[in-house]
Amino acid sequence: MKLVKATSPDELRSMGITPRIGVIGGSGLYDPGILGDAVEVQMHTPYGFPSDNLIVGRLAGSWVAFLPRHGRGHKYPPHKIPYKANAWALRAVGVSSVIAVSAVGSLRQDYAPGDFVVPDQFVDMTKAREYTFFDGPRVCHPQIGVEPFNEEIRRLLVEAAAKYNKVHDGGCYVCIEGPRFSTKAESRIWRDVYACDIIGMTLVPEINLIREMGMCYGLLALVTDYDIWVPHQPVTADAVERMSAEKLDLAKKVLVDVIPRIPDSLGEKCSREMANACI
Ligand SMILES: CSC[C@H]1O[C@H](OP(=O)(O)O)[C@H](O)[C@@H]1O
Ligand SMILES: Nc1ncnc2[nH]cnc12
């Protein structure tokens, strides 16, 4: 793969590379292997380097920018991922809609390991991350609460995922700080008090920052485990990796199906939603 050091996004555009769709790969998905004419793009942002070089290539006529959230080799733990640089880099190359893929634990019996979930809400239980680009003097209060995950991307993901696997339409993702998994007592709280359905460590602040940059966001979540509330089956990193590897090809099929269906105009809606956020 050719390496392009993009000193400016204009340089990419002058090469005719204009990705509108971004894909963020989670645990197990470090190289999409679905993009033609792919180049590696090394970006430096005002927030440092992203998790890895972007892999930018074509899918069904559209340019797509792929970024492995943890970096190739899984070198960034969830609390150290350069979320700001990742969001900035995707926006800078022209991305307006992002599809992310994540491994998650399940907090309910009927969302079983191996199933996909396309969540529609989240609860943030992280503790020490950089949550916003708006640190002043420009003060903004983004309203993403009604539809944190873009409904059109959600619908496309549910339809596509249903062709290849069991999928659950909707669910609340609780994002914990990590890197440790939850205790039994915490898991009980996420389930019974917060009424959440799935659990992970990476959604926040990824979703906040991508939405602040005016991009749409949708998540394809793969259930890898029952967290810790099913007796004798406490989640392990190894179990997460194994289930992710098992279902990787299905996740790629979903991406290949969905990406060409995302209209270019979708990004404008998400960008407009941010217009009223600032004081
Ligand atoms: C590898 S175990 C836990 C790890 O997996 C999930 O990551 P991702 O959302 O990137 O698939 C989870 O959030 C943890 O970071
Ligand atoms: N049970 C779990 N808790 C937090 N993150 C996870 N990622 C996958 N399974 C998880």
Coordinates of C-alpha atoms and ligand atoms in Angstrom, one line a residue:
M1 CA 0.0 0.0 0.0
K2 CA 1.3 3.4 -0.9
L3 CA 2.0 5.8 2.0
V4 CA 0.8 9.4 1.6
K5 CA 2.0 11.9 4.2
A6 CA -0.8 14.4 4.0
T7 CA 0.5 17.7 5.2
S8 CA -2.8 19.2 4.3
P9 CA -6.2 17.8 3.4
D10 CA -6.0 19.8 0.2
E11 CA -3.2 17.6 -0.9
L12 CA -5.4 14.6 -0.7
R13 CA -8.2 16.3 -2.6
S14 CA -5.8 17.3 -5.3
M15 CA -5.1 13.6 -5.7
G16 CA -8.8 13.0 -6.2
I17 CA -9.1 11.3 -2.8
T18 CA -12.4 12.5 -1.3
P19 CA -13.8 10.2 1.3
R20 CA -17.3 11.0 2.6
I21 CA -17.7 7.9 4.7
G22 CA -15.4 7.0 7.6
V23 CA -15.2 3.6 9.3
I24 CA -13.8 3.2 12.8
G25 CA -12.7 -0.4 13.5
G26 CA -12.9 -1.8 17.0
S27 CA -11.3 -4.7 18.8
G28 CA -10.4 -7.3 16.1
L29 CA -10.9 -5.0 13.1
Y30 CA -7.6 -3.4 12.3
D31 CA -7.6 -3.6 8.5
P32 CA -10.8 -3.6 6.6
G33 CA -9.5 -5.5 3.6
I34 CA -12.6 -4.3 1.7
L35 CA -11.2 -1.2 0.0
G36 CA -9.7 -1.0 -3.5
D37 CA -6.9 1.3 -4.7
A38 CA -6.1 1.8 -1.0
V39 CA -3.4 4.2 0.2
E40 CA -2.2 4.8 3.8
V41 CA -2.6 8.4 4.8
Q42 CA -0.5 9.7 7.7
M43 CA -2.2 12.7 9.2
H44 CA -0.9 15.0 11.9
T45 CA -3.6 17.0 13.7
P46 CA -3.7 19.9 16.2
Y47 CA -4.3 17.1 18.7
G48 CA -1.4 14.9 17.7
F49 CA -1.4 11.7 15.6
P50 CA -4.6 9.6 15.3
S51 CA -4.5 6.0 16.5
D52 CA -2.9 5.0 13.2
N53 CA -2.6 6.0 9.5
L54 CA -5.9 6.2 7.8
I55 CA -6.5 3.6 5.1
V56 CA -8.3 5.3 2.4
G57 CA -9.7 3.4 -0.6
R58 CA -12.6 2.8 -2.8
L59 CA -15.8 0.8 -2.2
A60 CA -18.5 0.6 -4.9
G61 CA -17.3 3.9 -6.4
S62 CA -17.0 5.8 -3.2
W63 CA -13.9 6.7 -1.3
V64 CA -13.9 5.5 2.3
A65 CA -11.5 6.4 5.2
F66 CA -10.8 3.6 7.6
L67 CA -9.2 4.1 11.1
P68 CA -8.5 1.3 13.6
R69 CA -9.6 2.8 16.9
H70 CA -6.9 1.0 19.0
G71 CA -4.3 1.2 16.3
R72 CA -2.9 -1.8 14.4
G73 CA -1.6 -4.2 17.0
H74 CA -4.1 -2.9 19.5
K75 CA -1.6 -0.5 21.1
Y76 CA -4.0 2.1 22.6
P77 CA -6.2 1.0 25.6
P78 CA -9.7 2.6 25.7
H79 CA -8.8 5.4 28.0
K80 CA -5.7 6.4 26.0
I81 CA -7.2 6.4 22.5
P82 CA -6.5 9.8 20.8
Y83 CA -10.2 10.4 20.3
K84 CA -9.7 14.1 19.4
A85 CA -7.1 13.4 16.8
N86 CA -9.2 10.6 15.3
A87 CA -12.3 12.8 14.9
W88 CA -10.3 15.7 13.6
A89 CA -8.4 13.5 11.0
L90 CA -11.6 12.0 9.7
R91 CA -13.3 15.4 9.3
A92 CA -10.2 16.9 7.8
V93 CA -10.1 14.4 4.9
G94 CA -13.7 15.2 4.2
V95 CA -15.7 12.5 6.1
S96 CA -19.3 13.5 6.9
S97 CA -20.7 10.1 8.1
V98 CA -19.0 7.6 10.4
I99 CA -19.8 4.0 10.9
A100 CA -18.1 2.5 13.9
V101 CA -17.7 -1.1 14.9
S102 CA -17.3 -2.2 18.5
A103 CA -17.2 -5.3 20.7
V104 CA -19.6 -5.1 23.6
G105 CA -20.8 -7.1 26.6
S106 CA -24.5 -7.9 26.9
L107 CA -26.5 -6.9 30.0
R108 CA -29.6 -9.0 29.0
Q109 CA -30.2 -12.6 28.3
D110 CA -31.7 -12.1 24.8
Y111 CA -28.8 -10.1 23.5
A112 CA -26.5 -13.2 23.2
P113 CA -22.8 -13.5 22.3
G114 CA -22.5 -13.5 18.6
D115 CA -25.5 -11.2 18.0
F116 CA -25.2 -7.7 16.5
V117 CA -26.8 -4.7 18.2
V118 CA -27.4 -1.3 16.6
P119 CA -27.8 0.9 19.7
D120 CA -29.9 4.1 19.9
Q121 CA -28.9 5.6 23.2
F122 CA -26.0 5.7 25.6
V123 CA -25.1 6.4 29.2
D124 CA -21.6 7.9 30.0
M125 CA -19.9 6.4 33.0
T126 CA -16.4 7.3 32.0
K127 CA -14.3 9.4 34.4
A128 CA -11.3 11.1 32.9
R129 CA -11.3 11.7 29.2
E130 CA -11.3 14.8 27.0
Y131 CA -14.9 15.1 26.0
T132 CA -15.1 18.2 23.9
F133 CA -13.5 20.4 21.3
F134 CA -15.3 23.4 22.9
D135 CA -13.0 24.3 25.8
G136 CA -13.6 28.0 25.4
P137 CA -13.6 30.9 24.7
R138 CA -16.2 29.6 22.2
V139 CA -18.8 28.0 24.5
C140 CA -21.1 25.3 23.0
H141 CA -23.6 22.9 24.4
P142 CA -24.3 20.3 21.7
Q143 CA -27.8 18.6 21.9
I144 CA -27.3 15.1 20.7
G145 CA -29.6 13.5 23.2
V146 CA -32.7 12.9 21.0
E147 CA -30.8 11.0 18.3
P148 CA -27.2 10.4 19.4
F149 CA -26.9 7.7 16.7
N150 CA -28.1 8.8 13.3
E151 CA -31.4 7.1 12.6
E152 CA -30.8 6.7 8.8
I153 CA -27.5 5.0 9.4
R154 CA -29.1 2.9 12.2
R155 CA -31.9 1.8 9.8
L156 CA -29.4 0.8 7.1
L157 CA -27.2 -1.1 9.6
V158 CA -30.2 -3.0 11.0
E159 CA -31.4 -3.9 7.5
A160 CA -28.0 -5.0 6.3
A161 CA -27.0 -6.9 9.5
A162 CA -30.3 -8.9 9.4
K163 CA -29.2 -10.4 6.1
Y164 CA -26.1 -12.0 7.7
N165 CA -26.7 -12.5 11.4
K166 CA -29.1 -12.0 14.3
V167 CA -29.4 -8.3 15.0
H168 CA -31.2 -6.3 17.7
D169 CA -32.6 -3.0 16.7
G170 CA -31.9 -0.5 19.5
G171 CA -30.3 -0.7 22.9
C172 CA -28.6 1.5 25.4
Y173 CA -24.8 1.3 25.6
V174 CA -23.2 2.1 28.9
C175 CA -19.6 3.3 28.5
I176 CA -17.3 2.6 31.4
E177 CA -13.8 4.0 32.0
G178 CA -11.9 0.7 31.9
P179 CA -9.5 -0.7 31.3
R180 CA -10.8 -3.1 33.9
F181 CA -14.1 -4.8 33.4
S182 CA -17.0 -4.1 35.8
T183 CA -17.4 -5.7 39.2
K184 CA -20.6 -7.8 39.7
A185 CA -22.1 -4.9 41.7
E186 CA -21.4 -2.4 39.0
S187 CA -22.8 -4.7 36.3
R188 CA -26.0 -5.0 38.4
I189 CA -26.3 -1.2 38.5
W190 CA -25.8 -0.8 34.8
R191 CA -28.5 -3.4 34.2
D192 CA -31.1 -2.9 36.9
V193 CA -30.7 0.8 37.8
Y194 CA -29.5 2.4 34.6
A195 CA -31.5 0.0 32.4
C196 CA -28.7 -0.4 29.9
D197 CA -28.5 -3.2 27.4
I198 CA -24.8 -3.4 26.3
I199 CA -21.5 -2.3 27.8
G200 CA -18.2 -1.1 26.4
M201 CA -15.3 1.3 27.0
T202 CA -14.9 3.3 23.8
L203 CA -18.2 5.0 22.7
V204 CA -17.5 8.1 24.8
P205 CA -15.9 10.5 23.9
E206 CA -15.8 9.1 20.3
I207 CA -19.4 9.9 19.7
N208 CA -19.3 13.3 21.3
L209 CA -16.3 14.5 19.3
I210 CA -17.5 13.1 16.0
R211 CA -20.9 14.8 16.5
E212 CA -19.2 18.0 17.6
M213 CA -17.3 18.0 14.3
G214 CA -20.7 17.9 12.5
M215 CA -20.5 14.3 11.4
C216 CA -23.2 11.6 11.6
Y217 CA -22.4 8.5 13.7
G218 CA -23.8 5.0 13.7
L219 CA -22.5 1.9 15.6
L220 CA -22.5 -1.7 14.7
A221 CA -21.9 -3.5 18.0
L222 CA -21.0 -7.2 18.3
V223 CA -21.9 -8.9 21.5
T224 CA -18.9 -10.8 22.6
D225 CA -19.9 -11.8 26.2
Y226 CA -22.4 -11.6 29.1
D227 CA -20.1 -9.2 31.1
I228 CA -20.1 -10.7 34.6
W229 CA -23.7 -11.2 35.6
V230 CA -24.1 -14.8 34.2
P231 CA -22.6 -17.1 36.9
H232 CA -19.3 -18.8 35.9
Q233 CA -18.9 -16.8 32.7
P234 CA -17.0 -13.6 33.6
V235 CA -15.8 -11.7 30.5
T236 CA -12.1 -11.9 29.6
A237 CA -10.2 -9.9 27.0
D238 CA -9.4 -13.2 25.3
A239 CA -13.1 -14.2 25.0
V240 CA -13.8 -10.7 23.4
E241 CA -11.0 -11.2 20.9
R242 CA -12.1 -14.7 20.0
M243 CA -15.7 -13.8 19.4
S244 CA -14.6 -10.6 17.4
A245 CA -12.4 -12.8 15.2
E246 CA -15.2 -15.3 14.6
K247 CA -17.7 -12.6 13.5
L248 CA -15.2 -10.3 11.6
D249 CA -16.2 -11.4 8.2
L250 CA -19.9 -10.8 8.9
A251 CA -19.2 -7.3 10.2
K252 CA -17.3 -6.6 6.9
K253 CA -20.2 -7.9 4.9
V254 CA -22.5 -5.5 6.7
L255 CA -20.1 -2.6 6.0
V256 CA -19.9 -3.5 2.3
D257 CA -23.7 -3.5 2.2
V258 CA -24.3 -0.3 4.1
I259 CA -21.5 2.1 2.9
P260 CA -22.8 2.5 -0.7
R261 CA -26.3 3.3 0.6
I262 CA -25.3 6.2 2.8
P263 CA -26.4 9.4 0.9
D264 CA -23.8 12.1 0.6
S265 CA -26.4 14.6 1.8
L266 CA -26.8 12.9 5.2
G267 CA -23.8 14.7 6.6
E268 CA -25.4 18.1 6.0
K269 CA -28.2 17.2 8.4
C270 CA -25.7 16.3 11.2
S271 CA -23.7 19.4 10.5
R272 CA -26.8 21.6 10.7
E273 CA -27.7 20.0 14.1
M274 CA -24.5 21.5 15.5
A275 CA -25.3 25.0 14.2
N276 CA -27.4 26.0 17.2
A277 CA -25.0 24.6 19.8
C278 CA -22.8 27.6 20.4
I279 CA -23.4 30.7 22.5
Ligands
LIG1 C1 -10.6 -6.4 24.0 S1 -11.5 -6.3 25.4 C2 -12.3 -4.8 25.7 C3 -12.2 -3.8 24.6 O1 -13.1 -4.1 23.5 C4 -14.0 -3.1 23.2 O2 -13.3 -2.2 22.3 P1 -13.9 -1.7 21.0 O3 -15.2 -0.9 21.3 O4 -12.9 -0.9 20.4 O5 -14.3 -2.9 20.1 C5 -14.2 -2.5 24.6 O6 -14.8 -1.2 24.6 C6 -12.8 -2.5 25.2 O7 -12.0 -1.4 24.7
LIG2 N1 -18.2 -6.9 29.2 C1 -17.5 -5.8 28.7 N2 -17.3 -4.7 29.4 C2 -16.7 -3.7 28.8 N3 -16.3 -3.6 27.6 C3 -16.4 -4.7 26.8 N4 -16.1 -5.0 25.6 C4 -16.5 -6.2 25.3 N5 -17.1 -6.8 26.3 C5 -17.1 -5.9 27.3

